[in-house]
Amino acid sequence: MEKAQKIFGLVLLLCSFSVTAEMRINKIKYQGNETSQPSILNREIYIHEGDEFDEALVEKSRQAIMDLGLFKTVHLVLEKNKSNNTIDVIFVVKEKYYLLILPRLKVEDNEFFYGIQLKWDNIMGLNHRVRALVEDRGTTNGVDESRYSFRYSYPNINNKYYNLDFELQSANEVDEVDGVVDRQDDFFRVALSKWLNRTGRNRGWFAGGSALYQQRNNEDLINFENSDSVKAIALGVDVGYRNLNTFEYNRGGKAYGYKLDWSDELLGSETQYTKHLLYYKSYYRFDQLPFSNLNVQVKLGHSNNKILGESAFSLGSSDDLRGYENNRFNGNTLFVTNIEFMYPQPNKPIFRYVTFIDVGNTYDKLDDVLHDALNVGAGVGIRWKIRALVNIDLRADVGYGFTDDDYKFSFGTRHAF
């Protein structure tokens, strides 16, 4: 066998030999993918066996594999075959842990919630995902309160362009605002989308549709005759663009799109509404500060009616308007902008500091967006990237809500957006 020369690096460094224009790729190989199937990696890359060697496309392929979010690192190994003047390109991946079972504890307004949460990524090595939650929310007036959810994502059906996603949720909560009402909410949604590119690569333009069913049962625990129920059946449209990059310690790229949900009695629904949502988010990186980020998100939404008797949108949480109580603002129109600047601990970039400002409000009508004042929240926080797990970034924020003149602390296991 010919002696091969191996060169490692995130960026191709052909130090031991020069690549001529005539040199072609002989083999594309993977190492370290004990769980991940080669098919999901082949789909993302931009090179093929027999192609003329292109350093830029090889590096672009390495980054595309990293962008799956399944690996801690992706390195390159080049093996030059002197006998036929070809190169073997080897992608060496270091896989993350894909199964995570977490206890869930939450203290909110002197109430204690506990449960268990399941996160399972890259099922069967095909990038399928499961999210499940079981939560005990305590007891109110002798009624047990709980929440359950399950979601399964099946990307690239048969290694093609289509993606399937379905979700189930069930929760009950005792409402003591108007009497004593045990409110039971059930939700089911199924969605099918398509990547609008030739390979099914997980980036670029996409389009999809969905169907959802919601039902709310209101059981009046004092006067049973006042109990009622209402259901909503809706069809959805989701179109947009997504080109996000995953780096060792931070993110890059952008995503934007439009979502529509339409519910009408023609579908058998007992509530009618048309809900629109425009969104844009971008993660800016800097050449001189590669581990820093300027993250921006903008959302504009409107519904012509309430949904199951409640406003279509709410603001005030650890994800949208920090520094305020949960669901502090409610309405059928929404506008919110979030800006974050993240910068690393100099010697340990897995820890990053963040300063943020959130600006937004909800409104009864779309016209009110131009006239009513905006609510502002601002604060600081810290992020701890758990590189061994998929999409786990521990965070702690403290935000000040200028409208309410109050501080709120928030914690989580993922980014705000």
One Martini backbone bead per residue (centre of mass of N, CA, C, O) as a GRO file, in nm:
protein
  417
    1MET     BB    1   0.098   0.035   0.018
    2GLU     BB    2   0.053   0.348   0.020
    3LYS     BB    3   0.167   0.616   0.173
    4ALA     BB    4  -0.006   0.823   0.386
    5GLN     BB    5  -0.121   1.158   0.421
    6LYS     BB    6  -0.203   1.340   0.724
    7ILE     BB    7  -0.438   1.620   0.770
    8PHE     BB    8  -0.529   1.829   1.018
    9GLY     BB    9  -0.833   2.040   1.029
   10LEU     BB   10  -1.064   2.295   0.988
   11VAL     BB   11  -0.854   2.385   0.781
   12LEU     BB   12  -0.709   2.353   0.490
   13LEU     BB   13  -0.374   2.200   0.497
   14LEU     BB   14  -0.135   2.177   0.232
   15CYS     BB   15   0.185   2.108   0.326
   16SER     BB   16   0.300   1.828   0.184
   17PHE     BB   17   0.115   1.912  -0.065
   18SER     BB   18  -0.001   1.971  -0.383
   19VAL     BB   19  -0.286   2.089  -0.562
   20THR     BB   20  -0.411   2.014  -0.852
   21ALA     BB   21  -0.643   2.057  -1.101
   22GLU     BB   22  -0.645   1.727  -1.162
   23MET     BB   23  -0.735   1.656  -0.893
   24ARG     BB   24  -0.923   1.394  -0.736
   25ILE     BB   25  -1.183   1.230  -0.587
   26ASN     BB   26  -1.201   0.912  -0.460
   27LYS     BB   27  -1.289   0.926  -0.144
   28ILE     BB   28  -1.562   0.921   0.098
   29LYS     BB   29  -1.527   0.950   0.452
   30TYR     BB   30  -1.598   0.814   0.787
   31GLN     BB   31  -1.533   0.906   1.135
   32GLY     BB   32  -1.704   0.840   1.450
   33ASN     BB   33  -1.993   0.721   1.337
   34GLU     BB   34  -2.158   0.515   1.539
   35THR     BB   35  -2.459   0.633   1.481
   36SER     BB   36  -2.434   0.782   1.226
   37GLN     BB   37  -2.540   0.791   0.913
   38PRO     BB   38  -2.407   0.844   0.603
   39SER     BB   39  -2.663   0.961   0.462
   40ILE     BB   40  -2.682   1.235   0.632
   41LEU     BB   41  -2.401   1.334   0.528
   42ASN     BB   42  -2.421   1.316   0.218
   43ARG     BB   43  -2.659   1.524   0.192
   44GLU     BB   44  -2.483   1.788   0.295
   45ILE     BB   45  -2.275   1.780   0.093
   46TYR     BB   46  -2.062   1.924  -0.200
   47ILE     BB   47  -1.943   1.639  -0.267
   48HIS     BB   48  -1.788   1.390  -0.493
   49GLU     BB   49  -1.700   1.123  -0.636
   50GLY     BB   50  -1.480   1.250  -0.899
   51ASP     BB   51  -1.426   1.517  -0.825
   52GLU     BB   52  -1.282   1.801  -0.824
   53PHE     BB   53  -1.070   1.947  -0.626
   54ASP     BB   54  -1.216   2.165  -0.360
   55GLU     BB   55  -1.143   2.339  -0.092
   56ALA     BB   56  -1.407   2.502  -0.041
   57LEU     BB   57  -1.609   2.257  -0.058
   58VAL     BB   58  -1.486   2.091   0.168
   59GLU     BB   59  -1.528   2.302   0.391
   60LYS     BB   60  -1.833   2.333   0.346
   61SER     BB   61  -1.892   2.036   0.422
   62ARG     BB   62  -1.789   2.039   0.708
   63GLN     BB   63  -1.990   2.256   0.806
   64ALA     BB   64  -2.253   2.105   0.731
   65ILE     BB   65  -2.212   1.881   0.938
   66MET     BB   66  -2.201   2.068   1.186
   67ASP     BB   67  -2.498   2.194   1.136
   68LEU     BB   68  -2.661   1.950   1.258
   69GLY     BB   69  -2.575   1.933   1.581
   70LEU     BB   70  -2.429   1.628   1.647
   71PHE     BB   71  -2.138   1.764   1.694
   72LYS     BB   72  -1.855   1.878   1.842
   73THR     BB   73  -1.672   1.783   1.593
   74VAL     BB   74  -1.508   1.859   1.263
   75HIS     BB   75  -1.269   1.692   1.073
   76LEU     BB   76  -0.982   1.663   0.858
   77VAL     BB   77  -0.874   1.413   0.615
   78LEU     BB   78  -0.591   1.364   0.396
   79GLU     BB   79  -0.539   1.131   0.120
   80LYS     BB   80  -0.274   1.058  -0.086
   81ASN     BB   81  -0.263   0.914  -0.415
   82LYS     BB   82   0.015   0.858  -0.604
   83SER     BB   83  -0.068   0.658  -0.833
   84ASN     BB   84  -0.351   0.853  -0.925
   85ASN     BB   85  -0.384   1.148  -0.824
   86THR     BB   86  -0.554   1.131  -0.547
   87ILE     BB   87  -0.820   1.190  -0.299
   88ASP     BB   88  -0.899   1.133   0.034
   89VAL     BB   89  -1.194   1.216   0.216
   90ILE     BB   90  -1.203   1.275   0.574
   91PHE     BB   91  -1.451   1.267   0.825
   92VAL     BB   92  -1.408   1.365   1.166
   93VAL     BB   93  -1.617   1.273   1.428
   94LYS     BB   94  -1.779   1.398   1.736
   95GLU     BB   95  -2.007   1.277   1.929
   96LYS     BB   96  -2.282   1.310   2.095
   97TYR     BB   97  -2.529   1.298   2.321
   98TYR     BB   98  -2.873   1.176   2.258
   99LEU     BB   99  -2.960   1.094   2.555
  100LEU     BB  100  -3.203   1.267   2.774
  101ILE     BB  101  -3.279   1.271   3.130
  102LEU     BB  102  -3.485   1.505   3.310
  103PRO     BB  103  -3.546   1.685   3.565
  104ARG     BB  104  -3.835   1.888   3.671
  105LEU     BB  105  -3.813   2.220   3.807
  106LYS     BB  106  -4.059   2.459   3.954
  107VAL     BB  107  -4.093   2.802   4.061
  108GLU     BB  108  -4.426   2.968   4.087
  109ASP     BB  109  -4.595   3.159   4.276
  110ASN     BB  110  -4.562   2.940   4.519
  111GLU     BB  111  -4.521   2.707   4.315
  112PHE     BB  112  -4.476   2.345   4.263
  113PHE     BB  113  -4.297   2.182   4.007
  114TYR     BB  114  -4.285   1.843   3.864
  115GLY     BB  115  -4.068   1.616   3.662
  116ILE     BB  116  -4.012   1.481   3.324
  117GLN     BB  117  -3.753   1.478   3.061
  118LEU     BB  118  -3.722   1.406   2.707
  119LYS     BB  119  -3.417   1.368   2.501
  120TRP     BB  120  -3.402   1.252   2.153
  121ASP     BB  121  -3.141   1.213   1.931
  122ASN     BB  122  -3.059   1.050   1.654
  123ILE     BB  123  -3.242   0.831   1.568
  124MET     BB  124  -3.090   0.566   1.411
  125GLY     BB  125  -2.897   0.789   1.273
  126LEU     BB  126  -3.146   0.999   1.128
  127ASN     BB  127  -3.235   1.263   1.300
  128HIS     BB  128  -3.433   1.194   1.492
  129ARG     BB  129  -3.697   1.330   1.722
  130VAL     BB  130  -3.759   1.353   2.083
  131ARG     BB  131  -4.026   1.493   2.292
  132ALA     BB  132  -4.087   1.474   2.653
  133LEU     BB  133  -4.356   1.533   2.906
  134VAL     BB  134  -4.391   1.521   3.272
  135GLU     BB  135  -4.625   1.711   3.487
  136ASP     BB  136  -4.660   1.826   3.817
  137ARG     BB  137  -4.888   2.103   3.936
  138GLY     BB  138  -5.061   2.004   4.156
  139THR     BB  139  -5.315   2.145   4.384
  140THR     BB  140  -5.662   2.267   4.335
  141ASN     BB  141  -5.934   2.218   4.503
  142GLY     BB  142  -5.868   1.894   4.469
  143VAL     BB  143  -5.718   1.934   4.189
  144ASP     BB  144  -5.532   1.788   3.961
  145GLU     BB  145  -5.231   1.903   3.803
  146SER     BB  146  -5.121   1.885   3.451
  147ARG     BB  147  -4.855   1.787   3.203
  148TYR     BB  148  -4.840   1.688   2.852
  149SER     BB  149  -4.584   1.580   2.606
  150PHE     BB  150  -4.536   1.514   2.241
  151ARG     BB  151  -4.254   1.479   2.001
  152TYR     BB  152  -4.206   1.412   1.642
  153SER     BB  153  -3.918   1.397   1.419
  154TYR     BB  154  -3.903   1.345   1.047
  155PRO     BB  155  -3.648   1.379   0.854
  156ASN     BB  156  -3.604   1.295   0.548
  157ILE     BB  157  -3.785   1.108   0.391
  158ASN     BB  158  -3.612   0.868   0.248
  159ASN     BB  159  -3.381   1.078   0.192
  160LYS     BB  160  -3.536   1.344   0.129
  161TYR     BB  161  -3.731   1.647   0.131
  162TYR     BB  162  -3.918   1.546   0.355
  163ASN     BB  163  -4.110   1.650   0.655
  164LEU     BB  164  -4.208   1.520   0.977
  165ASP     BB  165  -4.457   1.642   1.223
  166PHE     BB  166  -4.561   1.565   1.565
  167GLU     BB  167  -4.813   1.671   1.822
  168LEU     BB  168  -4.874   1.645   2.182
  169GLN     BB  169  -5.122   1.785   2.419
  170SER     BB  170  -5.181   1.799   2.786
  171ALA     BB  171  -5.388   2.010   3.008
  172ASN     BB  172  -5.445   2.130   3.349
  173GLU     BB  173  -5.635   2.409   3.508
  174VAL     BB  174  -5.714   2.614   3.775
  175ASP     BB  175  -5.963   2.870   3.767
  176GLU     BB  176  -6.019   3.162   4.001
  177VAL     BB  177  -6.139   3.418   3.865
  178ASP     BB  178  -6.415   3.261   3.753
  179GLY     BB  179  -6.434   3.098   3.993
  180VAL     BB  180  -6.421   2.729   3.953
  181VAL     BB  181  -6.206   2.607   3.692
  182ASP     BB  182  -6.151   2.322   3.495
  183ARG     BB  183  -5.896   2.337   3.254
  184GLN     BB  184  -5.895   2.155   2.945
  185ASP     BB  185  -5.617   2.086   2.722
  186ASP     BB  186  -5.606   1.991   2.373
  187PHE     BB  187  -5.339   1.881   2.137
  188PHE     BB  188  -5.298   1.858   1.769
  189ARG     BB  189  -5.015   1.808   1.536
  190VAL     BB  190  -4.948   1.815   1.175
  191ALA     BB  191  -4.649   1.819   0.959
  192LEU     BB  192  -4.549   1.920   0.618
  193SER     BB  193  -4.233   1.945   0.451
  194LYS     BB  194  -4.008   2.122   0.207
  195TRP     BB  195  -3.717   2.119   0.044
  196LEU     BB  196  -3.601   2.358  -0.217
  197ASN     BB  197  -3.401   2.119  -0.317
  198ARG     BB  198  -3.229   1.856  -0.470
  199THR     BB  199  -3.120   1.695  -0.189
  200GLY     BB  200  -3.242   1.786   0.109
  201ARG     BB  201  -3.100   1.995   0.234
  202ASN     BB  202  -3.081   2.167   0.560
  203ARG     BB  203  -3.139   2.427   0.356
  204GLY     BB  204  -3.313   2.706   0.279
  205TRP     BB  205  -3.588   2.666   0.116
  206PHE     BB  206  -3.937   2.639   0.232
  207ALA     BB  207  -4.242   2.425   0.251
  208GLY     BB  208  -4.572   2.407   0.422
  209GLY     BB  209  -4.806   2.204   0.614
  210SER     BB  210  -5.104   2.196   0.838
  211ALA     BB  211  -5.273   2.030   1.121
  212LEU     BB  212  -5.515   2.125   1.380
  213TYR     BB  213  -5.619   2.036   1.723
  214GLN     BB  214  -5.850   2.191   1.956
  215GLN     BB  215  -5.944   2.156   2.312
  216ARG     BB  216  -6.187   2.296   2.550
  217ASN     BB  217  -6.257   2.227   2.896
  218ASN     BB  218  -6.510   2.370   3.116
  219GLU     BB  219  -6.523   2.298   3.463
  220ASP     BB  220  -6.757   2.372   3.691
  221LEU     BB  221  -6.720   2.324   4.045
  222ILE     BB  222  -6.997   2.474   4.133
  223ASN     BB  223  -7.150   2.505   3.837
  224PHE     BB  224  -7.209   2.270   3.605
  225GLU     BB  225  -7.396   2.428   3.398
  226ASN     BB  226  -7.137   2.617   3.308
  227SER     BB  227  -7.026   2.414   3.141
  228ASP     BB  228  -6.782   2.379   2.868
  229SER     BB  229  -6.698   2.366   2.508
  230VAL     BB  230  -6.419   2.394   2.265
  231LYS     BB  231  -6.322   2.395   1.915
  232ALA     BB  232  -6.027   2.368   1.692
  233ILE     BB  233  -5.972   2.390   1.335
  234ALA     BB  234  -5.662   2.391   1.144
  235LEU     BB  235  -5.479   2.544   0.884
  236GLY     BB  236  -5.140   2.548   0.751
  237VAL     BB  237  -4.866   2.778   0.670
  238ASP     BB  238  -4.505   2.735   0.574
  239VAL     BB  239  -4.261   2.983   0.493
  240GLY     BB  240  -3.898   2.990   0.403
  241TYR     BB  241  -3.569   3.061   0.549
  242ARG     BB  242  -3.262   2.854   0.606
  243ASN     BB  243  -2.919   2.952   0.742
  244LEU     BB  244  -2.753   2.772   0.976
  245ASN     BB  245  -2.479   2.780   1.207
  246THR     BB  246  -2.247   2.549   1.367
  247PHE     BB  247  -2.034   2.593   1.625
  248GLU     BB  248  -1.846   2.520   1.888
  249TYR     BB  249  -1.974   2.800   2.057
  250ASN     BB  250  -2.163   2.901   1.817
  251ARG     BB  251  -2.350   3.105   1.589
  252GLY     BB  252  -2.502   3.137   1.253
  253GLY     BB  253  -2.699   3.328   1.054
  254LYS     BB  254  -3.037   3.274   0.907
  255ALA     BB  255  -3.403   3.342   0.954
  256TYR     BB  256  -3.720   3.331   0.764
  257GLY     BB  257  -4.089   3.404   0.768
  258TYR     BB  258  -4.425   3.248   0.720
  259LYS     BB  259  -4.738   3.221   0.907
  260LEU     BB  260  -5.048   3.022   0.878
  261ASP     BB  261  -5.377   3.025   1.038
  262TRP     BB  262  -5.689   2.844   0.962
  263SER     BB  263  -6.025   2.893   1.094
  264ASP     BB  264  -6.338   2.709   1.031
  265GLU     BB  265  -6.657   2.581   0.995
  266LEU     BB  266  -6.580   2.415   0.737
  267LEU     BB  267  -6.385   2.226   0.937
  268GLY     BB  268  -6.552   2.208   1.227
  269SER     BB  269  -6.527   2.466   1.374
  270GLU     BB  270  -6.602   2.678   1.676
  271THR     BB  271  -6.368   2.866   1.569
  272GLN     BB  272  -6.265   3.181   1.420
  273TYR     BB  273  -5.952   3.227   1.235
  274THR     BB  274  -5.667   3.448   1.140
  275LYS     BB  275  -5.316   3.376   1.147
  276HIS     BB  276  -5.021   3.578   1.163
  277LEU     BB  277  -4.652   3.533   1.092
  278LEU     BB  278  -4.358   3.723   1.123
  279TYR     BB  279  -4.002   3.639   1.079
  280TYR     BB  280  -3.668   3.725   1.225
  281LYS     BB  281  -3.328   3.584   1.230
  282SER     BB  282  -2.990   3.668   1.358
  283TYR     BB  283  -2.629   3.562   1.350
  284TYR     BB  284  -2.358   3.747   1.435
  285ARG     BB  285  -2.023   3.754   1.327
  286PHE     BB  286  -1.665   3.804   1.401
  287ASP     BB  287  -1.346   3.801   1.297
  288GLN     BB  288  -1.219   3.926   1.574
  289LEU     BB  289  -1.486   3.764   1.724
  290PRO     BB  290  -1.563   3.437   1.697
  291PHE     BB  291  -1.725   3.398   1.997
  292SER     BB  292  -1.918   3.613   1.912
  293ASN     BB  293  -2.252   3.781   1.935
  294LEU     BB  294  -2.524   3.911   1.728
  295ASN     BB  295  -2.862   3.896   1.819
  296VAL     BB  296  -3.168   3.886   1.611
  297GLN     BB  297  -3.526   3.958   1.665
  298VAL     BB  298  -3.841   3.948   1.471
  299LYS     BB  299  -4.199   4.010   1.539
  300LEU     BB  300  -4.519   3.975   1.349
  301GLY     BB  301  -4.861   3.966   1.461
  302HIS     BB  302  -5.201   3.840   1.356
  303SER     BB  303  -5.550   3.838   1.464
  304ASN     BB  304  -5.910   3.841   1.406
  305ASN     BB  305  -5.913   3.649   1.668
  306LYS     BB  306  -5.973   3.453   1.901
  307ILE     BB  307  -5.851   3.157   2.090
  308LEU     BB  308  -6.044   2.992   2.287
  309GLY     BB  309  -6.102   3.287   2.433
  310GLU     BB  310  -5.811   3.389   2.362
  311SER     BB  311  -5.546   3.538   2.301
  312ALA     BB  312  -5.310   3.494   2.047
  313PHE     BB  313  -5.110   3.670   2.228
  314SER     BB  314  -4.799   3.683   2.423
  315LEU     BB  315  -4.610   3.857   2.685
  316GLY     BB  316  -4.382   3.730   2.904
  317SER     BB  317  -4.063   3.591   2.935
  318SER     BB  318  -3.762   3.412   2.880
  319ASP     BB  319  -3.811   3.449   2.540
  320ASP     BB  320  -3.913   3.773   2.495
  321LEU     BB  321  -3.994   3.948   2.784
  322ARG     BB  322  -3.777   4.045   2.993
  323GLY     BB  323  -3.883   4.145   3.332
  324TYR     BB  324  -4.157   3.981   3.327
  325GLU     BB  325  -4.433   3.842   3.357
  326ASN     BB  326  -4.611   3.598   3.267
  327ASN     BB  327  -4.830   3.708   3.044
  328ARG     BB  328  -4.855   4.028   3.074
  329PHE     BB  329  -4.927   4.044   2.761
  330ASN     BB  330  -5.237   4.081   2.561
  331GLY     BB  331  -5.328   3.986   2.214
  332ASN     BB  332  -5.395   4.004   1.847
  333THR     BB  333  -5.120   4.167   1.854
  334LEU     BB  334  -4.765   4.159   1.751
  335PHE     BB  335  -4.454   4.306   1.888
  336VAL     BB  336  -4.099   4.205   1.860
  337THR     BB  337  -3.763   4.273   1.995
  338ASN     BB  338  -3.436   4.112   1.991
  339ILE     BB  339  -3.120   4.181   2.167
  340GLU     BB  340  -2.788   4.027   2.155
  341PHE     BB  341  -2.475   4.015   2.339
  342MET     BB  342  -2.200   3.792   2.301
  343TYR     BB  343  -1.928   3.698   2.529
  344PRO     BB  344  -1.639   3.556   2.629
  345GLN     BB  345  -1.451   3.382   2.820
  346PRO     BB  346  -1.128   3.399   2.750
  347ASN     BB  347  -1.045   3.088   2.864
  348LYS     BB  348  -1.378   3.002   2.845
  349PRO     BB  349  -1.602   2.973   2.583
  350ILE     BB  350  -1.839   2.812   2.724
  351PHE     BB  351  -1.847   3.094   2.850
  352ARG     BB  352  -2.108   3.348   2.830
  353TYR     BB  353  -2.190   3.673   2.794
  354VAL     BB  354  -2.490   3.888   2.839
  355THR     BB  355  -2.666   4.140   2.659
  356PHE     BB  356  -3.003   4.284   2.674
  357ILE     BB  357  -3.295   4.370   2.457
  358ASP     BB  358  -3.651   4.417   2.496
  359VAL     BB  359  -3.916   4.490   2.250
  360GLY     BB  360  -4.277   4.527   2.321
  361ASN     BB  361  -4.622   4.426   2.220
  362THR     BB  362  -4.972   4.424   2.263
  363TYR     BB  363  -5.285   4.417   2.067
  364ASP     BB  364  -5.605   4.456   1.947
  365LYS     BB  365  -5.486   4.610   1.695
  366LEU     BB  366  -5.292   4.679   1.424
  367ASP     BB  367  -5.299   4.998   1.443
  368ASP     BB  368  -5.165   5.018   1.738
  369VAL     BB  369  -4.861   4.992   1.671
  370LEU     BB  370  -4.829   5.314   1.596
  371HIS     BB  371  -4.938   5.428   1.902
  372ASP     BB  372  -4.836   5.248   2.111
  373ALA     BB  373  -4.643   5.165   2.352
  374LEU     BB  374  -4.344   5.028   2.453
  375ASN     BB  375  -4.186   4.756   2.598
  376VAL     BB  376  -3.904   4.729   2.828
  377GLY     BB  377  -3.619   4.505   2.838
  378ALA     BB  378  -3.326   4.455   3.054
  379GLY     BB  379  -2.993   4.283   3.064
  380VAL     BB  380  -2.826   3.999   3.210
  381GLY     BB  381  -2.593   3.713   3.149
  382ILE     BB  382  -2.543   3.350   3.117
  383ARG     BB  383  -2.352   3.095   2.937
  384TRP     BB  384  -2.356   2.723   2.903
  385LYS     BB  385  -2.196   2.507   2.700
  386ILE     BB  386  -2.300   2.177   2.618
  387ARG     BB  387  -2.115   1.994   2.399
  388ALA     BB  388  -2.228   1.688   2.458
  389LEU     BB  389  -2.502   1.823   2.376
  390VAL     BB  390  -2.808   1.883   2.224
  391ASN     BB  391  -2.912   2.193   2.256
  392ILE     BB  392  -2.736   2.283   2.528
  393ASP     BB  393  -2.792   2.595   2.714
  394LEU     BB  394  -2.716   2.733   2.987
  395ARG     BB  395  -2.922   2.982   3.162
  396ALA     BB  396  -2.892   3.323   3.306
  397ASP     BB  397  -3.126   3.585   3.393
  398VAL     BB  398  -3.156   3.947   3.433
  399GLY     BB  399  -3.448   4.156   3.433
  400TYR     BB  400  -3.575   4.483   3.340
  401GLY     BB  401  -3.894   4.635   3.379
  402PHE     BB  402  -3.992   4.948   3.298
  403THR     BB  403  -4.302   4.948   3.329
  404ASP     BB  404  -4.290   4.791   3.631
  405ASP     BB  405  -4.038   4.826   3.801
  406ASP     BB  406  -3.881   4.530   3.762
  407TYR     BB  407  -3.750   4.214   3.853
  408LYS     BB  408  -3.622   3.915   3.671
  409PHE     BB  409  -3.568   3.575   3.685
  410SER     BB  410  -3.400   3.336   3.460
  411PHE     BB  411  -3.417   2.994   3.334
  412GLY     BB  412  -3.231   2.750   3.121
  413THR     BB  413  -3.154   2.506   2.829
  414ARG     BB  414  -3.179   2.752   2.623
  415HIS     BB  415  -3.222   2.968   2.406
  416ALA     BB  416  -3.430   3.230   2.345
  417PHE     BB  417  -3.347   3.219   1.993
   0.00000   0.00000   0.00000
